[in-house]
């Protein structure tokens, strides 16, 4: 039976990097923006439109509508519906790590699933964002963090009616600055081993 790890994250917390490293260490697939390409293939919608709508709430005034057959909705809606179906299909057939896309909500009924939220203090996130995106000032980095968090919060709360970042429904919330990225990765791996003693860690191909 497949075992899945879903990760929500604050912008600049290192959540994506942590998720990728966990997947690599466990020898399982990692899904993030790959889901957009899978959704484009499944829905037939142009991938450029889907990338623009990625993790953004539908806006009835500004979002494009796409009538197709019996389905009707904005690009954002169609992406969410299609990605949700893909996430469920993936979770049923393989063990994997999935980042964002309301995956904790989509898989809330799945028993073999760890629900993790990664956060970090703002000063630590500012440092990371400045380094990662080559932003020169603290003020500009803080503004980008606020913008991205707002987008993620709006997206999550629009499609789930749950509070973004809440401990409700989470297996664990982790401050990534406490142990650092690699320490947080090891913590999650230890949790996986404790929760699923029979989890078979695949060795990476040499």
mmCIF file with all atom_site columns, C-alpha atoms in Angstrom:
data_model
loop_
_atom_site.group_PDB
_atom_site.id
_atom_site.type_symbol
_atom_site.label_atom_id
_atom_site.label_alt_id
_atom_site.label_comp_id
_atom_site.label_asym_id
_atom_site.label_entity_id
_atom_site.label_seq_id
_atom_site.pdbx_PDB_ins_code
_atom_site.Cartn_x
_atom_site.Cartn_y
_atom_site.Cartn_z
_atom_site.occupancy
_atom_site.B_iso_or_equiv
_atom_site.pdbx_formal_charge
_atom_site.auth_seq_id
_atom_site.auth_comp_id
_atom_site.auth_asym_id
_atom_site.auth_atom_id
_atom_site.pdbx_PDB_model_num
ATOM 1   C CA . UNK A 1 1   ? 0.000   0.000  0.000   1.00 0.00 ? 1   UNK A CA 1
ATOM 2   C CA . UNK A 1 2   ? 1.298   3.451  -0.918  1.00 0.00 ? 2   UNK A CA 1
ATOM 3   C CA . UNK A 1 3   ? 2.421   5.888  1.763   1.00 0.00 ? 3   UNK A CA 1
ATOM 4   C CA . UNK A 1 4   ? 2.359   9.604  1.056   1.00 0.00 ? 4   UNK A CA 1
ATOM 5   C CA . UNK A 1 5   ? 3.817   12.794 2.493   1.00 0.00 ? 5   UNK A CA 1
ATOM 6   C CA . UNK A 1 6   ? 2.117   16.108 1.714   1.00 0.00 ? 6   UNK A CA 1
ATOM 7   C CA . UNK A 1 7   ? 3.799   19.384 2.556   1.00 0.00 ? 7   UNK A CA 1
ATOM 8   C CA . UNK A 1 8   ? 2.336   22.852 2.912   1.00 0.00 ? 8   UNK A CA 1
ATOM 9   C CA . UNK A 1 9   ? 4.803   25.685 3.374   1.00 0.00 ? 9   UNK A CA 1
ATOM 10  C CA . UNK A 1 10  ? 5.314   29.360 4.036   1.00 0.00 ? 10  UNK A CA 1
ATOM 11  C CA . UNK A 1 11  ? 7.200   31.177 1.301   1.00 0.00 ? 11  UNK A CA 1
ATOM 12  C CA . UNK A 1 12  ? 10.904  31.221 2.128   1.00 0.00 ? 12  UNK A CA 1
ATOM 13  C CA . UNK A 1 13  ? 10.686  28.429 4.698   1.00 0.00 ? 13  UNK A CA 1
ATOM 14  C CA . UNK A 1 14  ? 12.512  25.922 2.505   1.00 0.00 ? 14  UNK A CA 1
ATOM 15  C CA . UNK A 1 15  ? 9.478   23.652 2.269   1.00 0.00 ? 15  UNK A CA 1
ATOM 16  C CA . UNK A 1 16  ? 10.019  22.716 -1.367  1.00 0.00 ? 16  UNK A CA 1
ATOM 17  C CA . UNK A 1 17  ? 13.711  21.943 -0.882  1.00 0.00 ? 17  UNK A CA 1
ATOM 18  C CA . UNK A 1 18  ? 12.902  19.878 2.192   1.00 0.00 ? 18  UNK A CA 1
ATOM 19  C CA . UNK A 1 19  ? 10.228  17.935 0.315   1.00 0.00 ? 19  UNK A CA 1
ATOM 20  C CA . UNK A 1 20  ? 12.579  17.198 -2.586  1.00 0.00 ? 20  UNK A CA 1
ATOM 21  C CA . UNK A 1 21  ? 15.337  16.002 -0.273  1.00 0.00 ? 21  UNK A CA 1
ATOM 22  C CA . UNK A 1 22  ? 12.920  13.793 1.659   1.00 0.00 ? 22  UNK A CA 1
ATOM 23  C CA . UNK A 1 23  ? 11.712  12.209 -1.584  1.00 0.00 ? 23  UNK A CA 1
ATOM 24  C CA . UNK A 1 24  ? 15.288  11.647 -2.766  1.00 0.00 ? 24  UNK A CA 1
ATOM 25  C CA . UNK A 1 25  ? 16.305  10.119 0.573   1.00 0.00 ? 25  UNK A CA 1
ATOM 26  C CA . UNK A 1 26  ? 13.311  7.762  0.538   1.00 0.00 ? 26  UNK A CA 1
ATOM 27  C CA . UNK A 1 27  ? 13.700  6.914  -3.137  1.00 0.00 ? 27  UNK A CA 1
ATOM 28  C CA . UNK A 1 28  ? 10.175  8.016  -4.055  1.00 0.00 ? 28  UNK A CA 1
ATOM 29  C CA . UNK A 1 29  ? 8.757   10.519 -6.547  1.00 0.00 ? 29  UNK A CA 1
ATOM 30  C CA . UNK A 1 30  ? 8.440   14.217 -5.779  1.00 0.00 ? 30  UNK A CA 1
ATOM 31  C CA . UNK A 1 31  ? 5.591   16.290 -7.213  1.00 0.00 ? 31  UNK A CA 1
ATOM 32  C CA . UNK A 1 32  ? 5.362   20.064 -7.275  1.00 0.00 ? 32  UNK A CA 1
ATOM 33  C CA . UNK A 1 33  ? 5.045   21.997 -10.537 1.00 0.00 ? 33  UNK A CA 1
ATOM 34  C CA . UNK A 1 34  ? 5.126   18.655 -12.373 1.00 0.00 ? 34  UNK A CA 1
ATOM 35  C CA . UNK A 1 35  ? 1.443   18.475 -11.467 1.00 0.00 ? 35  UNK A CA 1
ATOM 36  C CA . UNK A 1 36  ? 0.737   21.405 -13.794 1.00 0.00 ? 36  UNK A CA 1
ATOM 37  C CA . UNK A 1 37  ? 2.161   19.530 -16.771 1.00 0.00 ? 37  UNK A CA 1
ATOM 38  C CA . UNK A 1 38  ? 0.191   16.423 -15.800 1.00 0.00 ? 38  UNK A CA 1
ATOM 39  C CA . UNK A 1 39  ? -2.955  18.558 -15.502 1.00 0.00 ? 39  UNK A CA 1
ATOM 40  C CA . UNK A 1 40  ? -2.324  20.113 -18.930 1.00 0.00 ? 40  UNK A CA 1
ATOM 41  C CA . UNK A 1 41  ? -2.007  16.659 -20.478 1.00 0.00 ? 41  UNK A CA 1
ATOM 42  C CA . UNK A 1 42  ? -5.126  15.365 -18.714 1.00 0.00 ? 42  UNK A CA 1
ATOM 43  C CA . UNK A 1 43  ? -7.318  18.406 -19.399 1.00 0.00 ? 43  UNK A CA 1
ATOM 44  C CA . UNK A 1 44  ? -6.029  19.499 -22.795 1.00 0.00 ? 44  UNK A CA 1
ATOM 45  C CA . UNK A 1 45  ? -5.695  23.074 -21.499 1.00 0.00 ? 45  UNK A CA 1
ATOM 46  C CA . UNK A 1 46  ? -2.627  25.032 -22.616 1.00 0.00 ? 46  UNK A CA 1
ATOM 47  C CA . UNK A 1 47  ? 0.089   24.624 -19.979 1.00 0.00 ? 47  UNK A CA 1
ATOM 48  C CA . UNK A 1 48  ? 0.999   28.340 -20.146 1.00 0.00 ? 48  UNK A CA 1
ATOM 49  C CA . UNK A 1 49  ? -2.508  29.213 -18.899 1.00 0.00 ? 49  UNK A CA 1
ATOM 50  C CA . UNK A 1 50  ? -2.242  26.663 -16.113 1.00 0.00 ? 50  UNK A CA 1
ATOM 51  C CA . UNK A 1 51  ? 1.154   27.913 -14.962 1.00 0.00 ? 51  UNK A CA 1
ATOM 52  C CA . UNK A 1 52  ? -0.312  31.421 -14.689 1.00 0.00 ? 52  UNK A CA 1
ATOM 53  C CA . UNK A 1 53  ? -3.147  30.056 -12.525 1.00 0.00 ? 53  UNK A CA 1
ATOM 54  C CA . UNK A 1 54  ? -0.944  27.853 -10.339 1.00 0.00 ? 54  UNK A CA 1
ATOM 55  C CA . UNK A 1 55  ? -1.843  28.106 -6.628  1.00 0.00 ? 55  UNK A CA 1
ATOM 56  C CA . UNK A 1 56  ? -4.017  31.157 -7.184  1.00 0.00 ? 56  UNK A CA 1
ATOM 57  C CA . UNK A 1 57  ? -7.651  31.476 -6.160  1.00 0.00 ? 57  UNK A CA 1
ATOM 58  C CA . UNK A 1 58  ? -10.268 31.924 -8.861  1.00 0.00 ? 58  UNK A CA 1
ATOM 59  C CA . UNK A 1 59  ? -11.321 35.522 -9.431  1.00 0.00 ? 59  UNK A CA 1
ATOM 60  C CA . UNK A 1 60  ? -14.717 35.941 -11.152 1.00 0.00 ? 60  UNK A CA 1
ATOM 61  C CA . UNK A 1 61  ? -13.671 39.325 -12.550 1.00 0.00 ? 61  UNK A CA 1
ATOM 62  C CA . UNK A 1 62  ? -10.173 38.563 -13.822 1.00 0.00 ? 62  UNK A CA 1
ATOM 63  C CA . UNK A 1 63  ? -9.883  34.782 -14.294 1.00 0.00 ? 63  UNK A CA 1
ATOM 64  C CA . UNK A 1 64  ? -10.522 33.361 -17.766 1.00 0.00 ? 64  UNK A CA 1
ATOM 65  C CA . UNK A 1 65  ? -13.458 30.969 -18.145 1.00 0.00 ? 65  UNK A CA 1
ATOM 66  C CA . UNK A 1 66  ? -13.142 27.751 -20.095 1.00 0.00 ? 66  UNK A CA 1
ATOM 67  C CA . UNK A 1 67  ? -16.315 25.980 -21.190 1.00 0.00 ? 67  UNK A CA 1
ATOM 68  C CA . UNK A 1 68  ? -15.500 22.428 -22.266 1.00 0.00 ? 68  UNK A CA 1
ATOM 69  C CA . UNK A 1 69  ? -18.184 19.798 -22.623 1.00 0.00 ? 69  UNK A CA 1
ATOM 70  C CA . UNK A 1 70  ? -20.152 19.561 -19.388 1.00 0.00 ? 70  UNK A CA 1
ATOM 71  C CA . UNK A 1 71  ? -17.418 21.266 -17.346 1.00 0.00 ? 71  UNK A CA 1
ATOM 72  C CA . UNK A 1 72  ? -17.403 25.003 -16.899 1.00 0.00 ? 72  UNK A CA 1
ATOM 73  C CA . UNK A 1 73  ? -15.211 27.177 -14.751 1.00 0.00 ? 73  UNK A CA 1
ATOM 74  C CA . UNK A 1 74  ? -12.207 29.463 -14.650 1.00 0.00 ? 74  UNK A CA 1
ATOM 75  C CA . UNK A 1 75  ? -8.742  28.238 -15.569 1.00 0.00 ? 75  UNK A CA 1
ATOM 76  C CA . UNK A 1 76  ? -7.976  28.283 -11.837 1.00 0.00 ? 76  UNK A CA 1
ATOM 77  C CA . UNK A 1 77  ? -10.992 26.099 -11.054 1.00 0.00 ? 77  UNK A CA 1
ATOM 78  C CA . UNK A 1 78  ? -10.217 23.620 -13.795 1.00 0.00 ? 78  UNK A CA 1
ATOM 79  C CA . UNK A 1 79  ? -6.601  23.384 -12.659 1.00 0.00 ? 79  UNK A CA 1
ATOM 80  C CA . UNK A 1 80  ? -7.639  22.726 -9.067  1.00 0.00 ? 80  UNK A CA 1
ATOM 81  C CA . UNK A 1 81  ? -10.180 20.061 -10.061 1.00 0.00 ? 81  UNK A CA 1
ATOM 82  C CA . UNK A 1 82  ? -7.783  18.330 -12.430 1.00 0.00 ? 82  UNK A CA 1
ATOM 83  C CA . UNK A 1 83  ? -4.817  18.480 -10.058 1.00 0.00 ? 83  UNK A CA 1
ATOM 84  C CA . UNK A 1 84  ? -6.970  17.101 -7.236  1.00 0.00 ? 84  UNK A CA 1
ATOM 85  C CA . UNK A 1 85  ? -7.935  14.107 -9.359  1.00 0.00 ? 85  UNK A CA 1
ATOM 86  C CA . UNK A 1 86  ? -4.297  13.550 -10.307 1.00 0.00 ? 86  UNK A CA 1
ATOM 87  C CA . UNK A 1 87  ? -3.134  13.825 -6.675  1.00 0.00 ? 87  UNK A CA 1
ATOM 88  C CA . UNK A 1 88  ? -5.650  11.159 -5.627  1.00 0.00 ? 88  UNK A CA 1
ATOM 89  C CA . UNK A 1 89  ? -4.585  8.888  -8.485  1.00 0.00 ? 89  UNK A CA 1
ATOM 90  C CA . UNK A 1 90  ? -0.907  9.274  -7.581  1.00 0.00 ? 90  UNK A CA 1
ATOM 91  C CA . UNK A 1 91  ? -1.536  8.674  -3.869  1.00 0.00 ? 91  UNK A CA 1
ATOM 92  C CA . UNK A 1 92  ? -3.389  5.458  -4.632  1.00 0.00 ? 92  UNK A CA 1
ATOM 93  C CA . UNK A 1 93  ? -0.788  3.960  -6.942  1.00 0.00 ? 93  UNK A CA 1
ATOM 94  C CA . UNK A 1 94  ? 2.560   5.049  -5.467  1.00 0.00 ? 94  UNK A CA 1
ATOM 95  C CA . UNK A 1 95  ? 4.354   6.409  -2.426  1.00 0.00 ? 95  UNK A CA 1
ATOM 96  C CA . UNK A 1 96  ? 5.374   10.012 -3.053  1.00 0.00 ? 96  UNK A CA 1
ATOM 97  C CA . UNK A 1 97  ? 5.957   13.509 -1.670  1.00 0.00 ? 97  UNK A CA 1
ATOM 98  C CA . UNK A 1 98  ? 3.548   16.220 -2.840  1.00 0.00 ? 98  UNK A CA 1
ATOM 99  C CA . UNK A 1 99  ? 4.084   19.924 -2.170  1.00 0.00 ? 99  UNK A CA 1
ATOM 100 C CA . UNK A 1 100 ? 1.249   22.457 -2.042  1.00 0.00 ? 100 UNK A CA 1
ATOM 101 C CA . UNK A 1 101 ? -1.841  22.374 -4.288  1.00 0.00 ? 101 UNK A CA 1
ATOM 102 C CA . UNK A 1 102 ? -4.115  21.869 -1.240  1.00 0.00 ? 102 UNK A CA 1
ATOM 103 C CA . UNK A 1 103 ? -2.867  18.278 -1.219  1.00 0.00 ? 103 UNK A CA 1
ATOM 104 C CA . UNK A 1 104 ? -3.458  17.900 2.524   1.00 0.00 ? 104 UNK A CA 1
ATOM 105 C CA . UNK A 1 105 ? -7.126  18.727 1.947   1.00 0.00 ? 105 UNK A CA 1
ATOM 106 C CA . UNK A 1 106 ? -7.391  16.575 -1.181  1.00 0.00 ? 106 UNK A CA 1
ATOM 107 C CA . UNK A 1 107 ? -5.944  13.589 0.701   1.00 0.00 ? 107 UNK A CA 1
ATOM 108 C CA . UNK A 1 108 ? -7.556  14.225 4.076   1.00 0.00 ? 108 UNK A CA 1
ATOM 109 C CA . UNK A 1 109 ? -9.467  10.915 3.866   1.00 0.00 ? 109 UNK A CA 1
ATOM 110 C CA . UNK A 1 110 ? -6.348  8.899  2.988   1.00 0.00 ? 110 UNK A CA 1
ATOM 111 C CA . UNK A 1 111 ? -5.111  6.972  6.033   1.00 0.00 ? 111 UNK A CA 1
ATOM 112 C CA . UNK A 1 112 ? -1.519  6.383  4.918   1.00 0.00 ? 112 UNK A CA 1
ATOM 113 C CA . UNK A 1 113 ? -0.589  10.036 4.661   1.00 0.00 ? 113 UNK A CA 1
ATOM 114 C CA . UNK A 1 114 ? 1.613   12.388 6.667   1.00 0.00 ? 114 UNK A CA 1
ATOM 115 C CA . UNK A 1 115 ? 0.371   15.991 6.637   1.00 0.00 ? 115 UNK A CA 1
ATOM 116 C CA . UNK A 1 116 ? 3.239   18.418 7.267   1.00 0.00 ? 116 UNK A CA 1
ATOM 117 C CA . UNK A 1 117 ? 3.405   22.216 7.343   1.00 0.00 ? 117 UNK A CA 1
ATOM 118 C CA . UNK A 1 118 ? 6.796   23.939 7.148   1.00 0.00 ? 118 UNK A CA 1
ATOM 119 C CA . UNK A 1 119 ? 7.215   27.439 8.552   1.00 0.00 ? 119 UNK A CA 1
ATOM 120 C CA . UNK A 1 120 ? 10.026  29.673 9.785   1.00 0.00 ? 120 UNK A CA 1
ATOM 121 C CA . UNK A 1 121 ? 10.463  33.044 11.550  1.00 0.00 ? 121 UNK A CA 1
ATOM 122 C CA . UNK A 1 122 ? 10.237  36.015 9.193   1.00 0.00 ? 122 UNK A CA 1
ATOM 123 C CA . UNK A 1 123 ? 13.896  37.132 9.639   1.00 0.00 ? 123 UNK A CA 1
ATOM 124 C CA . UNK A 1 124 ? 15.081  33.665 8.584   1.00 0.00 ? 124 UNK A CA 1
ATOM 125 C CA . UNK A 1 125 ? 12.758  33.667 5.593   1.00 0.00 ? 125 UNK A CA 1
ATOM 126 C CA . UNK A 1 126 ? 13.986  37.105 4.551   1.00 0.00 ? 126 UNK A CA 1
ATOM 127 C CA . UNK A 1 127 ? 17.581  35.853 4.508   1.00 0.00 ? 127 UNK A CA 1
ATOM 128 C CA . UNK A 1 128 ? 16.636  32.791 2.457   1.00 0.00 ? 128 UNK A CA 1
ATOM 129 C CA . UNK A 1 129 ? 14.532  34.719 -0.047  1.00 0.00 ? 129 UNK A CA 1
ATOM 130 C CA . UNK A 1 130 ? 17.259  37.327 -0.567  1.00 0.00 ? 130 UNK A CA 1
ATOM 131 C CA . UNK A 1 131 ? 19.807  34.600 -1.294  1.00 0.00 ? 131 UNK A CA 1
ATOM 132 C CA . UNK A 1 132 ? 17.562  32.406 -3.430  1.00 0.00 ? 132 UNK A CA 1
ATOM 133 C CA . UNK A 1 133 ? 15.976  35.138 -5.556  1.00 0.00 ? 133 UNK A CA 1
ATOM 134 C CA . UNK A 1 134 ? 18.870  37.619 -5.518  1.00 0.00 ? 134 UNK A CA 1
ATOM 135 C CA . UNK A 1 135 ? 16.780  40.299 -3.828  1.00 0.00 ? 135 UNK A CA 1
ATOM 136 C CA . UNK A 1 136 ? 18.973  43.085 -2.500  1.00 0.00 ? 136 UNK A CA 1
ATOM 137 C CA . UNK A 1 137 ? 17.053  44.570 0.428   1.00 0.00 ? 137 UNK A CA 1
ATOM 138 C CA . UNK A 1 138 ? 15.225  43.186 3.449   1.00 0.00 ? 138 UNK A CA 1
ATOM 139 C CA . UNK A 1 139 ? 12.242  45.371 2.624   1.00 0.00 ? 139 UNK A CA 1
ATOM 140 C CA . UNK A 1 140 ? 11.866  43.977 -0.888  1.00 0.00 ? 140 UNK A CA 1
ATOM 141 C CA . UNK A 1 141 ? 12.245  40.405 0.369   1.00 0.00 ? 141 UNK A CA 1
ATOM 142 C CA . UNK A 1 142 ? 9.651   40.994 3.085   1.00 0.00 ? 142 UNK A CA 1
ATOM 143 C CA . UNK A 1 143 ? 7.240   42.421 0.518   1.00 0.00 ? 143 UNK A CA 1
ATOM 144 C CA . UNK A 1 144 ? 7.656   39.362 -1.735  1.00 0.00 ? 144 UNK A CA 1
ATOM 145 C CA . UNK A 1 145 ? 7.147   37.004 1.212   1.00 0.00 ? 145 UNK A CA 1
ATOM 146 C CA . UNK A 1 146 ? 3.945   38.811 2.144   1.00 0.00 ? 146 UNK A CA 1
ATOM 147 C CA . UNK A 1 147 ? 2.708   38.694 -1.466  1.00 0.00 ? 147 UNK A CA 1
ATOM 148 C CA . UNK A 1 148 ? 3.409   34.995 -1.924  1.00 0.00 ? 148 UNK A CA 1
ATOM 149 C CA . UNK A 1 149 ? 1.959   34.018 1.452   1.00 0.00 ? 149 UNK A CA 1
ATOM 150 C CA . UNK A 1 150 ? -1.169  36.014 0.674   1.00 0.00 ? 150 UNK A CA 1
ATOM 151 C CA . UNK A 1 151 ? -1.586  34.191 -2.656  1.00 0.00 ? 151 UNK A CA 1
ATOM 152 C CA . UNK A 1 152 ? -1.153  30.806 -0.996  1.00 0.00 ? 152 UNK A CA 1
ATOM 153 C CA . UNK A 1 153 ? -3.496  31.692 1.848   1.00 0.00 ? 153 UNK A CA 1
ATOM 154 C CA . UNK A 1 154 ? -6.194  32.952 -0.526  1.00 0.00 ? 154 UNK A CA 1
ATOM 155 C CA . UNK A 1 155 ? -5.842  29.908 -2.778  1.00 0.00 ? 155 UNK A CA 1
ATOM 156 C CA . UNK A 1 156 ? -5.976  27.423 0.088   1.00 0.00 ? 156 UNK A CA 1
ATOM 157 C CA . UNK A 1 157 ? -8.870  29.036 1.923   1.00 0.00 ? 157 UNK A CA 1
ATOM 158 C CA . UNK A 1 158 ? -10.848 29.583 -1.284  1.00 0.00 ? 158 UNK A CA 1
ATOM 159 C CA . UNK A 1 159 ? -10.755 25.933 -2.334  1.00 0.00 ? 159 UNK A CA 1
ATOM 160 C CA . UNK A 1 160 ? -10.777 24.207 1.068   1.00 0.00 ? 160 UNK A CA 1
ATOM 161 C CA . UNK A 1 161 ? -12.644 26.553 3.421   1.00 0.00 ? 161 UNK A CA 1
ATOM 162 C CA . UNK A 1 162 ? -9.901  25.708 5.937   1.00 0.00 ? 162 UNK A CA 1
ATOM 163 C CA . UNK A 1 163 ? -7.403  28.087 7.526   1.00 0.00 ? 163 UNK A CA 1
ATOM 164 C CA . UNK A 1 164 ? -4.018  28.058 5.808   1.00 0.00 ? 164 UNK A CA 1
ATOM 165 C CA . UNK A 1 165 ? -1.169  27.259 8.215   1.00 0.00 ? 165 UNK A CA 1
ATOM 166 C CA . UNK A 1 166 ? -3.496  25.959 10.921  1.00 0.00 ? 166 UNK A CA 1
ATOM 167 C CA . UNK A 1 167 ? -2.373  22.915 12.920  1.00 0.00 ? 167 UNK A CA 1
ATOM 168 C CA . UNK A 1 168 ? -5.812  21.412 12.344  1.00 0.00 ? 168 UNK A CA 1
ATOM 169 C CA . UNK A 1 169 ? -5.526  18.347 10.143  1.00 0.00 ? 169 UNK A CA 1
ATOM 170 C CA . UNK A 1 170 ? -1.714  18.367 10.270  1.00 0.00 ? 170 UNK A CA 1
ATOM 171 C CA . UNK A 1 171 ? 0.412   15.501 11.536  1.00 0.00 ? 171 UNK A CA 1
ATOM 172 C CA . UNK A 1 172 ? 3.115   17.974 12.464  1.00 0.00 ? 172 UNK A CA 1
ATOM 173 C CA . UNK A 1 173 ? 4.140   21.595 11.875  1.00 0.00 ? 173 UNK A CA 1
ATOM 174 C CA . UNK A 1 174 ? 7.888   22.208 11.784  1.00 0.00 ? 174 UNK A CA 1
ATOM 175 C CA . UNK A 1 175 ? 9.974   25.358 12.180  1.00 0.00 ? 175 UNK A CA 1
ATOM 176 C CA . UNK A 1 176 ? 12.622  24.675 9.531   1.00 0.00 ? 176 UNK A CA 1
ATOM 177 C CA . UNK A 1 177 ? 15.033  27.148 11.153  1.00 0.00 ? 177 UNK A CA 1
ATOM 178 C CA . UNK A 1 178 ? 15.249  25.037 14.323  1.00 0.00 ? 178 UNK A CA 1
ATOM 179 C CA . UNK A 1 179 ? 17.266  22.190 12.787  1.00 0.00 ? 179 UNK A CA 1
ATOM 180 C CA . UNK A 1 180 ? 17.909  23.686 9.365   1.00 0.00 ? 180 UNK A CA 1
ATOM 181 C CA . UNK A 1 181 ? 16.911  22.168 6.039   1.00 0.00 ? 181 UNK A CA 1
ATOM 182 C CA . UNK A 1 182 ? 18.927  18.957 6.356   1.00 0.00 ? 182 UNK A CA 1
ATOM 183 C CA . UNK A 1 183 ? 17.996  18.500 10.014  1.00 0.00 ? 183 UNK A CA 1
ATOM 184 C CA . UNK A 1 184 ? 14.320  18.926 9.140   1.00 0.00 ? 184 UNK A CA 1
ATOM 185 C CA . UNK A 1 185 ? 14.694  16.386 6.334   1.00 0.00 ? 185 UNK A CA 1
ATOM 186 C CA . UNK A 1 186 ? 16.160  13.876 8.777   1.00 0.00 ? 186 UNK A CA 1
ATOM 187 C CA . UNK A 1 187 ? 13.377  14.582 11.263  1.00 0.00 ? 187 UNK A CA 1
ATOM 188 C CA . UNK A 1 188 ? 10.738  13.785 8.649   1.00 0.00 ? 188 UNK A CA 1
ATOM 189 C CA . UNK A 1 189 ? 12.567  10.626 7.587   1.00 0.00 ? 189 UNK A CA 1
ATOM 190 C CA . UNK A 1 190 ? 12.664  9.513  11.233  1.00 0.00 ? 190 UNK A CA 1
ATOM 191 C CA . UNK A 1 191 ? 8.910   10.149 11.500  1.00 0.00 ? 191 UNK A CA 1
ATOM 192 C CA . UNK A 1 192 ? 8.327   8.107  8.347   1.00 0.00 ? 192 UNK A CA 1
ATOM 193 C CA . UNK A 1 193 ? 10.350  5.201  9.753   1.00 0.00 ? 193 UNK A CA 1
ATOM 194 C CA . UNK A 1 194 ? 8.485   5.371  13.056  1.00 0.00 ? 194 UNK A CA 1
ATOM 195 C CA . UNK A 1 195 ? 5.037   5.621  11.483  1.00 0.00 ? 195 UNK A CA 1
ATOM 196 C CA . UNK A 1 196 ? 5.707   3.007  8.793   1.00 0.00 ? 196 UNK A CA 1
ATOM 197 C CA . UNK A 1 197 ? 8.373   0.553  10.061  1.00 0.00 ? 197 UNK A CA 1
ATOM 198 C CA . UNK A 1 198 ? 7.852   -1.533 6.923   1.00 0.00 ? 198 UNK A CA 1
ATOM 199 C CA . UNK A 1 199 ? 8.562   1.403  4.590   1.00 0.00 ? 199 UNK A CA 1
ATOM 200 C CA . UNK A 1 200 ? 11.060  0.175  2.040   1.00 0.00 ? 200 UNK A CA 1
ATOM 201 C CA . UNK A 1 201 ? 13.588  2.886  1.275   1.00 0.00 ? 201 UNK A CA 1
ATOM 202 C CA . UNK A 1 202 ? 14.801  2.476  -2.280  1.00 0.00 ? 202 UNK A CA 1
ATOM 203 C CA . UNK A 1 203 ? 18.454  3.069  -2.950  1.00 0.00 ? 203 UNK A CA 1
ATOM 204 C CA . UNK A 1 204 ? 19.183  5.761  -5.502  1.00 0.00 ? 204 UNK A CA 1
ATOM 205 C CA . UNK A 1 205 ? 20.535  4.507  -8.816  1.00 0.00 ? 205 UNK A CA 1
ATOM 206 C CA . UNK A 1 206 ? 24.282  4.941  -9.136  1.00 0.00 ? 206 UNK A CA 1
#
